[in-house]
Amino acid sequence: MDKREKRFVNWFIDELRGFFDFQKHEDKYTEGIPDLSYAGYDVDGWIEVKYQERLPVRPGTPLRLDHPLTTAQRRWLRRRGREGGGRCFVLLGLGSGEVLLTHHTLLYDSYGTTMHLDEIKEVSCINTNRKNFDRSAMVVALTMKC
């Protein structure tokens, strides 16, 4: 996790402090485990966090994440989402200030490699921004399986 992504994670946790109990996971020995787990409102879940500072300049250019989802991360999210409580997400922070939350069932194999930003926005549960962060919508999405 790079510095920008760490700052984004800390900002996200601070925004939802009091709503959820978050735990960061940085397991160097087990592949695929998401960056955050959370519990609150009688539910728990997992969030893989991605941050992308630079966005495509030309329309029609796919969003290429500096650190796209790995195969192990996609598999972990799908398996745990299917076998567990179903609350597995990817949280994407963008340099533009946008914050997108996508449910694991809507992940494409190409997420962050060949998907266009508009496609990611279409399948996202939440599309908000850091300036006017919609806490209540995020709480609902994280508790309702999106």
PDB file of C-alpha atoms in Angstrom:
ATOM      1  CA  MET A   1       0.000   0.000   0.000  1.00  0.00           C
ATOM      2  CA  ASP A   2       1.535   3.326  -1.028  1.00  0.00           C
ATOM      3  CA  LYS A   3       1.359   6.604   0.952  1.00  0.00           C
ATOM      4  CA  ARG A   4      -1.633   8.007  -0.932  1.00  0.00           C
ATOM      5  CA  GLU A   5      -3.608   4.819  -0.451  1.00  0.00           C
ATOM      6  CA  LYS A   6      -2.730   4.778   3.265  1.00  0.00           C
ATOM      7  CA  ARG A   7      -3.932   8.384   3.623  1.00  0.00           C
ATOM      8  CA  PHE A   8      -7.149   7.489   1.791  1.00  0.00           C
ATOM      9  CA  VAL A   9      -7.720   4.479   4.090  1.00  0.00           C
ATOM     10  CA  ASN A  10      -7.147   6.620   7.182  1.00  0.00           C
ATOM     11  CA  TRP A  11      -9.514   9.309   5.856  1.00  0.00           C
ATOM     12  CA  PHE A  12     -12.201   6.659   5.168  1.00  0.00           C
ATOM     13  CA  ILE A  13     -11.886   5.151   8.653  1.00  0.00           C
ATOM     14  CA  ASP A  14     -12.038   8.605  10.245  1.00  0.00           C
ATOM     15  CA  GLU A  15     -15.184   9.478   8.262  1.00  0.00           C
ATOM     16  CA  LEU A  16     -16.985   6.372   9.516  1.00  0.00           C
ATOM     17  CA  ARG A  17     -15.585   6.325  13.045  1.00  0.00           C
ATOM     18  CA  GLY A  18     -18.419   5.652  15.460  1.00  0.00           C
ATOM     19  CA  PHE A  19     -20.411   3.741  12.828  1.00  0.00           C
ATOM     20  CA  PHE A  20     -18.054   0.768  12.405  1.00  0.00           C
ATOM     21  CA  ASP A  21     -15.106  -0.855  14.096  1.00  0.00           C
ATOM     22  CA  PHE A  22     -12.408  -1.158  11.408  1.00  0.00           C
ATOM     23  CA  GLN A  23      -9.294  -3.278  11.417  1.00  0.00           C
ATOM     24  CA  LYS A  24      -6.465  -2.867   8.919  1.00  0.00           C
ATOM     25  CA  HIS A  25      -4.884  -6.014   7.498  1.00  0.00           C
ATOM     26  CA  GLU A  26      -1.412  -6.042   6.044  1.00  0.00           C
ATOM     27  CA  ASP A  27      -0.630  -9.726   5.769  1.00  0.00           C
ATOM     28  CA  LYS A  28       2.574 -10.276   3.818  1.00  0.00           C
ATOM     29  CA  TYR A  29       2.264 -14.066   4.021  1.00  0.00           C
ATOM     30  CA  THR A  30      -1.295 -14.727   2.873  1.00  0.00           C
ATOM     31  CA  GLU A  31      -2.380 -13.620  -0.582  1.00  0.00           C
ATOM     32  CA  GLY A  32      -5.604 -11.829  -1.323  1.00  0.00           C
ATOM     33  CA  ILE A  33      -6.799 -10.714   2.112  1.00  0.00           C
ATOM     34  CA  PRO A  34      -8.489  -7.288   1.808  1.00  0.00           C
ATOM     35  CA  ASP A  35      -7.033  -4.175   3.410  1.00  0.00           C
ATOM     36  CA  LEU A  36      -9.892  -3.643   5.889  1.00  0.00           C
ATOM     37  CA  SER A  37     -12.430  -5.625   7.830  1.00  0.00           C
ATOM     38  CA  TYR A  38     -15.288  -3.938   9.643  1.00  0.00           C
ATOM     39  CA  ALA A  39     -18.076  -4.672  12.079  1.00  0.00           C
ATOM     40  CA  GLY A  40     -21.108  -2.703  13.162  1.00  0.00           C
ATOM     41  CA  TYR A  41     -24.913  -2.785  13.100  1.00  0.00           C
ATOM     42  CA  ASP A  42     -24.810  -6.577  13.625  1.00  0.00           C
ATOM     43  CA  VAL A  43     -22.874  -7.158  10.376  1.00  0.00           C
ATOM     44  CA  ASP A  44     -19.281  -7.558   9.353  1.00  0.00           C
ATOM     45  CA  GLY A  45     -17.501  -7.321   6.038  1.00  0.00           C
ATOM     46  CA  TRP A  46     -14.314  -6.824   4.070  1.00  0.00           C
ATOM     47  CA  ILE A  47     -13.007  -3.975   1.909  1.00  0.00           C
ATOM     48  CA  GLU A  48     -10.127  -4.002  -0.562  1.00  0.00           C
ATOM     49  CA  VAL A  49      -8.948  -0.414  -0.995  1.00  0.00           C
ATOM     50  CA  LYS A  50      -7.496   1.046  -4.188  1.00  0.00           C
ATOM     51  CA  TYR A  51      -6.432   4.597  -4.851  1.00  0.00           C
ATOM     52  CA  GLN A  52      -5.630   6.166  -8.201  1.00  0.00           C
ATOM     53  CA  GLU A  53      -4.270   9.693  -8.398  1.00  0.00           C
ATOM     54  CA  ARG A  54      -3.977  10.041 -12.178  1.00  0.00           C
ATOM     55  CA  LEU A  55      -7.087   9.660 -14.293  1.00  0.00           C
ATOM     56  CA  PRO A  56      -7.327   9.141 -18.068  1.00  0.00           C
ATOM     57  CA  VAL A  57      -7.103  12.394 -19.998  1.00  0.00           C
ATOM     58  CA  ARG A  58      -8.792  11.271 -23.214  1.00  0.00           C
ATOM     59  CA  PRO A  59     -12.394  10.033 -23.251  1.00  0.00           C
ATOM     60  CA  GLY A  60     -12.578   6.345 -24.044  1.00  0.00           C
ATOM     61  CA  THR A  61      -9.270   5.555 -22.365  1.00  0.00           C
ATOM     62  CA  PRO A  62      -9.591   2.788 -19.756  1.00  0.00           C
ATOM     63  CA  LEU A  63      -8.785   3.565 -16.130  1.00  0.00           C
ATOM     64  CA  ARG A  64      -5.542   1.772 -15.351  1.00  0.00           C
ATOM     65  CA  LEU A  65      -4.864   1.461 -11.655  1.00  0.00           C
ATOM     66  CA  ASP A  66      -1.249   1.683 -10.575  1.00  0.00           C
ATOM     67  CA  HIS A  67      -2.027  -1.313  -8.331  1.00  0.00           C
ATOM     68  CA  PRO A  68      -4.946  -3.223  -9.893  1.00  0.00           C
ATOM     69  CA  LEU A  69      -6.791  -6.029  -8.135  1.00  0.00           C
ATOM     70  CA  THR A  70      -4.718  -9.175  -8.188  1.00  0.00           C
ATOM     71  CA  THR A  71      -6.175 -12.534  -9.137  1.00  0.00           C
ATOM     72  CA  ALA A  72      -5.801 -13.616  -5.498  1.00  0.00           C
ATOM     73  CA  GLN A  73      -7.730 -10.547  -4.301  1.00  0.00           C
ATOM     74  CA  ARG A  74     -10.605 -11.143  -6.736  1.00  0.00           C
ATOM     75  CA  ARG A  75     -10.796 -14.817  -5.771  1.00  0.00           C
ATOM     76  CA  TRP A  76     -10.712 -14.042  -2.041  1.00  0.00           C
ATOM     77  CA  LEU A  77     -13.473 -11.419  -2.285  1.00  0.00           C
ATOM     78  CA  ARG A  78     -15.701 -13.673  -4.384  1.00  0.00           C
ATOM     79  CA  ARG A  79     -15.166 -16.757  -2.227  1.00  0.00           C
ATOM     80  CA  ARG A  80     -15.695 -14.947   1.090  1.00  0.00           C
ATOM     81  CA  GLY A  81     -18.610 -13.017  -0.345  1.00  0.00           C
ATOM     82  CA  ARG A  82     -20.250 -16.221  -1.522  1.00  0.00           C
ATOM     83  CA  GLU A  83     -19.475 -18.379   1.533  1.00  0.00           C
ATOM     84  CA  GLY A  84     -19.588 -15.672   4.186  1.00  0.00           C
ATOM     85  CA  GLY A  85     -21.992 -12.842   4.805  1.00  0.00           C
ATOM     86  CA  GLY A  86     -21.710 -11.408   1.301  1.00  0.00           C
ATOM     87  CA  ARG A  87     -20.317  -8.049   2.399  1.00  0.00           C
ATOM     88  CA  CYS A  88     -17.125  -7.835   0.369  1.00  0.00           C
ATOM     89  CA  PHE A  89     -16.305  -4.630  -1.467  1.00  0.00           C
ATOM     90  CA  VAL A  90     -13.709  -2.692  -3.392  1.00  0.00           C
ATOM     91  CA  LEU A  91     -13.361   0.942  -2.335  1.00  0.00           C
ATOM     92  CA  LEU A  92     -11.795   3.134  -5.010  1.00  0.00           C
ATOM     93  CA  GLY A  93     -10.511   6.601  -4.226  1.00  0.00           C
ATOM     94  CA  LEU A  94      -9.668   8.886  -7.128  1.00  0.00           C
ATOM     95  CA  GLY A  95      -7.416  11.913  -7.370  1.00  0.00           C
ATOM     96  CA  SER A  96     -10.476  13.901  -8.447  1.00  0.00           C
ATOM     97  CA  GLY A  97     -11.932  13.352  -4.959  1.00  0.00           C
ATOM     98  CA  GLU A  98     -14.484  10.746  -6.038  1.00  0.00           C
ATOM     99  CA  VAL A  99     -15.104   7.738  -3.797  1.00  0.00           C
ATOM    100  CA  LEU A 100     -16.636   4.598  -5.328  1.00  0.00           C
ATOM    101  CA  LEU A 101     -17.755   1.450  -3.510  1.00  0.00           C
ATOM    102  CA  THR A 102     -18.289  -1.686  -5.600  1.00  0.00           C
ATOM    103  CA  HIS A 103     -19.781  -4.961  -4.350  1.00  0.00           C
ATOM    104  CA  HIS A 104     -17.791  -8.138  -4.981  1.00  0.00           C
ATOM    105  CA  THR A 105     -20.498  -9.654  -7.217  1.00  0.00           C
ATOM    106  CA  LEU A 106     -20.067  -6.760  -9.646  1.00  0.00           C
ATOM    107  CA  LEU A 107     -16.321  -7.113 -10.032  1.00  0.00           C
ATOM    108  CA  TYR A 108     -15.056  -7.738 -13.486  1.00  0.00           C
ATOM    109  CA  ASP A 109     -11.815  -9.593 -14.134  1.00  0.00           C
ATOM    110  CA  SER A 110     -10.631  -6.413 -15.813  1.00  0.00           C
ATOM    111  CA  TYR A 111     -11.403  -4.081 -12.851  1.00  0.00           C
ATOM    112  CA  GLY A 112      -8.626  -1.577 -12.798  1.00  0.00           C
ATOM    113  CA  THR A 113      -6.899  -2.852 -15.905  1.00  0.00           C
ATOM    114  CA  THR A 114      -9.168  -2.284 -18.897  1.00  0.00           C
ATOM    115  CA  MET A 115     -12.420  -0.904 -17.487  1.00  0.00           C
ATOM    116  CA  HIS A 116     -13.517   2.613 -18.249  1.00  0.00           C
ATOM    117  CA  LEU A 117     -14.242   4.855 -15.285  1.00  0.00           C
ATOM    118  CA  ASP A 118     -17.855   5.233 -16.441  1.00  0.00           C
ATOM    119  CA  GLU A 119     -18.259   1.428 -16.324  1.00  0.00           C
ATOM    120  CA  ILE A 120     -16.925   1.293 -12.788  1.00  0.00           C
ATOM    121  CA  LYS A 121     -19.280   4.105 -11.764  1.00  0.00           C
ATOM    122  CA  GLU A 122     -22.242   2.243 -13.300  1.00  0.00           C
ATOM    123  CA  VAL A 123     -21.641  -0.877 -11.197  1.00  0.00           C
ATOM    124  CA  SER A 124     -20.752   0.971  -7.997  1.00  0.00           C
ATOM    125  CA  CYS A 125     -23.081   0.924  -4.995  1.00  0.00           C
ATOM    126  CA  ILE A 126     -21.895   4.357  -3.924  1.00  0.00           C
ATOM    127  CA  ASN A 127     -20.492   7.219  -5.968  1.00  0.00           C
ATOM    128  CA  THR A 128     -19.722  10.110  -3.655  1.00  0.00           C
ATOM    129  CA  ASN A 129     -16.810  12.461  -3.090  1.00  0.00           C
ATOM    130  CA  ARG A 130     -14.497  13.411  -0.275  1.00  0.00           C
ATOM    131  CA  LYS A 131     -15.762  17.008  -0.001  1.00  0.00           C
ATOM    132  CA  ASN A 132     -19.415  16.054   0.464  1.00  0.00           C
ATOM    133  CA  PHE A 133     -18.991  12.505   1.687  1.00  0.00           C
ATOM    134  CA  ASP A 134     -22.355  10.770   2.090  1.00  0.00           C
ATOM    135  CA  ARG A 135     -21.832   8.891   5.355  1.00  0.00           C
ATOM    136  CA  SER A 136     -25.383   7.632   5.658  1.00  0.00           C
ATOM    137  CA  ALA A 137     -25.390   6.153   2.136  1.00  0.00           C
ATOM    138  CA  MET A 138     -22.043   4.484   2.821  1.00  0.00           C
ATOM    139  CA  VAL A 139     -23.312   3.013   6.099  1.00  0.00           C
ATOM    140  CA  VAL A 140     -26.393   1.636   4.330  1.00  0.00           C
ATOM    141  CA  ALA A 141     -24.296   0.138   1.511  1.00  0.00           C
ATOM    142  CA  LEU A 142     -21.861  -1.522   3.913  1.00  0.00           C
ATOM    143  CA  THR A 143     -24.666  -3.059   5.973  1.00  0.00           C
ATOM    144  CA  MET A 144     -27.173  -4.020   3.259  1.00  0.00           C
ATOM    145  CA  LYS A 145     -24.965  -6.040   0.878  1.00  0.00           C
ATOM    146  CA  CYS A 146     -25.453  -3.223  -1.673  1.00  0.00           C
TER     147      CYS A 146
END
